[in-house]
Amino acid sequence: MNFVLTPDHIEMVWRLLAALFAGAMIGYERSYNGRPAGFRTHALVCMSSSLLMLVTVYEASWVQTPADSVRLDPTRMAQGIMTGIGFLGAGAIIKEGLTVRGLTTAASIWITAAIGVLAGIGFYFPLVVSVILTLGVLSVFRWVESAMPTQAYFQFDVRLARDGGLDEDSLRDLLAQHGFSIANFSHRFDGEGGIKRHGMVMRTKDRKAVSRLADTLEAHKAILDFRIAPTGD
């Protein structure tokens, strides 16, 4: 069987390479920031979406039926891709207690799949614009978000010695002095070890207050150990 390289074959290669490059650019930003789904994951997602769209776009070359008896609908493949990509996004989302992380990475996987669809159908201009905008949201918007006067939320868990002289009111006052407001305060007591455990969600407008609070907690004799984790991505 002789293989003849046609203009369609060259176009397919260009579309796959465009998808690979676009996904790799977005994935690199995620890898650089230490996210679980990064360079290779985004590159493969984008290229696979492009590949599946090529199957539909060039369906006439492998469906051996008269053209007037079959009506092709390439959008159905795009709908299936965007629905099926959800399992990867769900795998990137991590929940620890009240803390949820990975939402931005899941969203980047979803839009990378959409960019792959654009590559598969040959929409190069919106592809380039989408990659630029996506990288802008993931990188530039990070700086904008950090500079915005927003509320920062943290999950705070602490273990206290029973006779350490730090009761609930004193703990609340300590947190208030560092600029934190508290919600969902929980209590737990370990009878054998004589240890009190408290968990809560803290809120502050000053993100640097966390480091100051950590220094204070480390120096306090009544505090056995603690954990402060941001609830955002």
Coordinates of C-alpha atoms in Angstrom, one line a residue:
M1 CA 0.0 0.0 0.0
N2 CA 1.6 3.3 -1.1
F3 CA 1.3 6.3 1.2
V4 CA 0.9 9.7 -0.5
L5 CA 1.5 12.8 1.6
T6 CA -1.4 15.1 0.9
P7 CA -2.1 18.7 1.9
D8 CA -4.7 17.4 4.4
H9 CA -2.0 15.3 6.1
I10 CA 0.3 18.3 6.5
E11 CA -2.7 20.3 7.9
M12 CA -3.3 17.6 10.4
V13 CA 0.3 17.6 11.6
W14 CA 0.2 21.4 12.0
R15 CA -3.0 21.3 14.0
L16 CA -1.6 18.6 16.3
L17 CA 1.6 20.5 16.8
A18 CA -0.3 23.7 17.5
A19 CA -2.3 21.9 20.1
L20 CA 0.8 20.4 21.7
F21 CA 2.5 23.7 21.9
A22 CA -0.5 25.5 23.3
G23 CA -1.1 22.9 26.0
A24 CA 2.6 22.8 26.8
M25 CA 2.7 26.6 27.4
I26 CA -0.2 26.5 29.8
G27 CA 1.1 23.4 31.5
Y28 CA 4.5 25.0 32.0
E29 CA 2.9 27.8 34.0
R30 CA 1.1 25.2 36.2
S31 CA 4.4 23.1 36.7
Y32 CA 6.3 26.3 37.5
N33 CA 3.9 27.0 40.4
G34 CA 4.0 23.4 41.7
R35 CA 0.5 22.3 40.7
P36 CA -0.3 18.5 40.4
A37 CA -1.4 18.7 36.8
G38 CA 1.4 20.4 34.8
F39 CA 3.5 20.4 31.7
R40 CA 2.8 16.9 30.3
T41 CA -0.8 16.7 31.4
H42 CA -1.9 19.9 29.7
A43 CA 0.1 19.1 26.6
L44 CA -1.6 15.7 26.3
V45 CA -5.0 17.0 27.1
C46 CA -4.8 19.7 24.4
M47 CA -3.3 17.3 21.8
S48 CA -5.9 14.6 22.5
S49 CA -8.8 17.1 22.1
S50 CA -7.3 18.2 18.8
L51 CA -6.9 14.6 17.7
L52 CA -10.5 13.7 18.5
M53 CA -11.7 16.8 16.6
L54 CA -9.6 15.7 13.6
V55 CA -11.5 12.4 13.6
T56 CA -14.7 14.4 13.2
V57 CA -13.5 17.2 10.8
Y58 CA -12.0 14.6 8.4
E59 CA -14.8 12.1 8.9
A60 CA -15.7 12.1 5.2
S61 CA -12.3 10.5 4.5
W62 CA -13.1 7.4 6.5
V63 CA -16.9 7.1 6.5
Q64 CA -17.6 5.1 3.4
T65 CA -21.2 6.2 2.7
P66 CA -22.7 8.5 0.1
A67 CA -22.4 12.2 1.1
D68 CA -26.1 12.9 0.6
S69 CA -27.2 10.1 3.0
V70 CA -25.1 11.1 6.0
R71 CA -25.2 14.5 7.7
L72 CA -22.1 15.1 9.8
D73 CA -22.2 17.1 13.0
P74 CA -18.6 18.0 14.3
T75 CA -20.0 19.8 17.3
R76 CA -21.1 16.5 18.9
M77 CA -17.5 15.4 19.3
A78 CA -16.7 18.8 20.9
Q79 CA -19.5 18.4 23.4
G80 CA -18.3 14.9 24.3
I81 CA -14.7 16.1 24.8
M82 CA -15.8 19.0 27.1
T83 CA -18.0 16.6 29.1
G84 CA -15.4 13.8 29.4
I85 CA -12.6 16.0 30.5
G86 CA -14.3 16.5 33.8
F87 CA -12.7 13.4 35.3
L88 CA -9.2 15.0 35.0
G89 CA -10.4 18.2 36.5
A90 CA -12.0 16.3 39.4
G91 CA -8.7 14.5 40.0
A92 CA -6.8 17.8 40.3
I93 CA -9.1 19.1 43.1
I94 CA -8.0 18.2 46.6
K95 CA -10.1 18.6 49.7
E96 CA -8.6 18.5 53.2
G97 CA -11.2 19.3 55.8
L98 CA -12.5 22.7 54.9
T99 CA -9.6 23.5 52.6
V100 CA -10.2 23.0 48.8
R101 CA -7.2 23.3 46.4
G102 CA -6.8 22.7 42.7
L103 CA -9.8 24.6 41.4
T104 CA -7.7 26.8 39.2
T105 CA -5.7 23.8 37.8
A106 CA -9.0 22.0 37.0
A107 CA -10.2 25.1 35.2
S108 CA -7.0 25.3 33.2
I109 CA -7.4 21.7 32.2
W110 CA -10.9 22.4 31.0
I111 CA -9.9 25.5 28.9
T112 CA -6.9 23.6 27.6
A113 CA -9.3 21.0 26.2
A114 CA -11.3 23.7 24.6
I115 CA -8.1 25.1 23.0
G116 CA -7.3 21.7 21.7
V117 CA -10.8 21.7 20.0
L118 CA -9.9 25.0 18.3
A119 CA -6.6 23.4 17.1
G120 CA -8.4 20.4 15.8
I121 CA -10.8 22.4 13.6
G122 CA -8.1 24.8 12.5
F123 CA -9.2 28.0 14.2
Y124 CA -5.7 29.3 14.8
F125 CA -6.5 32.9 15.5
P126 CA -8.9 32.2 18.5
L127 CA -6.4 29.6 19.6
V128 CA -3.6 32.1 19.9
V129 CA -5.8 34.6 21.6
S130 CA -7.1 32.0 24.0
V131 CA -3.6 30.9 25.0
I132 CA -2.5 34.5 25.6
L133 CA -5.6 35.2 27.7
T134 CA -5.2 32.0 29.6
L135 CA -1.6 32.6 30.5
G136 CA -2.5 36.1 31.5
V137 CA -5.2 34.9 33.9
L138 CA -2.9 32.3 35.4
S139 CA 0.1 34.5 35.8
V140 CA -0.7 38.2 35.7
F141 CA -4.0 37.8 37.5
R142 CA -2.0 36.1 40.3
W143 CA -0.2 39.4 41.0
V144 CA -3.4 41.4 40.7
E145 CA -5.2 39.0 43.1
S146 CA -2.4 39.3 45.7
A147 CA -2.6 43.2 45.5
M148 CA -6.4 43.4 45.8
P149 CA -7.8 44.2 49.2
T150 CA -9.5 40.9 49.7
Q151 CA -10.3 38.7 52.7
A152 CA -7.9 35.8 53.2
Y153 CA -9.3 32.6 54.8
F154 CA -7.3 30.0 56.7
Q155 CA -8.1 26.7 58.4
F156 CA -6.5 26.8 61.9
D157 CA -6.1 23.7 64.1
V158 CA -4.3 23.8 67.4
R159 CA -3.5 21.5 70.3
L160 CA -3.3 23.0 73.8
A161 CA -2.1 21.7 77.1
R162 CA -5.0 21.4 79.5
D163 CA -3.2 23.3 82.3
G164 CA -1.3 25.7 80.1
G165 CA -3.3 28.7 81.0
L166 CA -4.7 29.3 77.5
D167 CA -8.5 28.9 77.5
E168 CA -11.0 29.6 74.7
D169 CA -11.4 33.3 75.5
S170 CA -7.7 33.9 75.7
L171 CA -7.2 32.1 72.4
R172 CA -9.9 34.2 70.7
D173 CA -8.3 37.4 72.2
L174 CA -4.9 36.3 70.9
L175 CA -6.2 35.8 67.4
A176 CA -8.1 39.1 67.5
Q177 CA -4.9 41.0 68.4
H178 CA -3.3 39.7 65.2
G179 CA -6.3 40.9 63.1
F180 CA -8.2 37.7 62.7
S181 CA -11.9 37.0 63.0
I182 CA -13.1 33.5 63.7
A183 CA -15.9 31.2 62.5
N184 CA -16.9 27.6 63.1
F185 CA -15.0 27.2 66.3
S186 CA -14.8 23.5 67.3
H187 CA -13.8 21.7 70.6
R188 CA -12.3 18.3 71.2
F189 CA -10.7 17.0 74.4
D190 CA -8.3 14.0 74.7
G191 CA -9.0 12.6 78.2
E192 CA -5.9 10.4 78.4
G193 CA -3.4 12.9 77.3
G194 CA -5.2 15.9 78.9
I195 CA -5.0 17.8 75.5
K196 CA -7.5 20.2 74.2
R197 CA -8.0 20.5 70.4
H198 CA -9.6 23.4 68.6
G199 CA -10.4 23.9 65.0
M200 CA -11.7 27.0 63.3
V201 CA -11.8 29.1 60.1
M202 CA -9.9 32.4 60.4
R203 CA -10.4 35.5 58.3
T204 CA -8.1 38.5 57.8
K205 CA -7.4 41.4 55.4
D206 CA -3.7 41.3 56.1
R207 CA -2.1 38.2 54.5
K208 CA 1.2 38.9 56.4
A209 CA -0.6 38.5 59.7
V210 CA -0.3 34.7 59.4
S211 CA 3.5 34.8 59.8
R212 CA 3.2 37.1 62.8
L213 CA 0.6 34.8 64.4
A214 CA 2.8 31.7 63.7
D215 CA 5.7 33.3 65.5
T216 CA 3.6 34.1 68.5
L217 CA 2.1 30.6 68.6
E218 CA 5.6 29.0 68.5
A219 CA 6.7 31.0 71.5
H220 CA 3.6 30.2 73.6
K221 CA 4.3 27.4 76.1
A222 CA 0.7 26.2 76.3
I223 CA 0.5 25.4 72.5
L224 CA 1.8 21.9 71.7
D225 CA 1.4 22.2 68.0
F226 CA -0.7 24.0 65.4
R227 CA -1.5 24.0 61.7
I228 CA -2.6 27.0 59.6
A229 CA -3.6 26.3 56.0
P230 CA -5.1 28.7 53.3
T231 CA -8.5 27.6 52.1
G232 CA -8.0 29.0 48.6
D233 CA -6.2 27.5 45.6

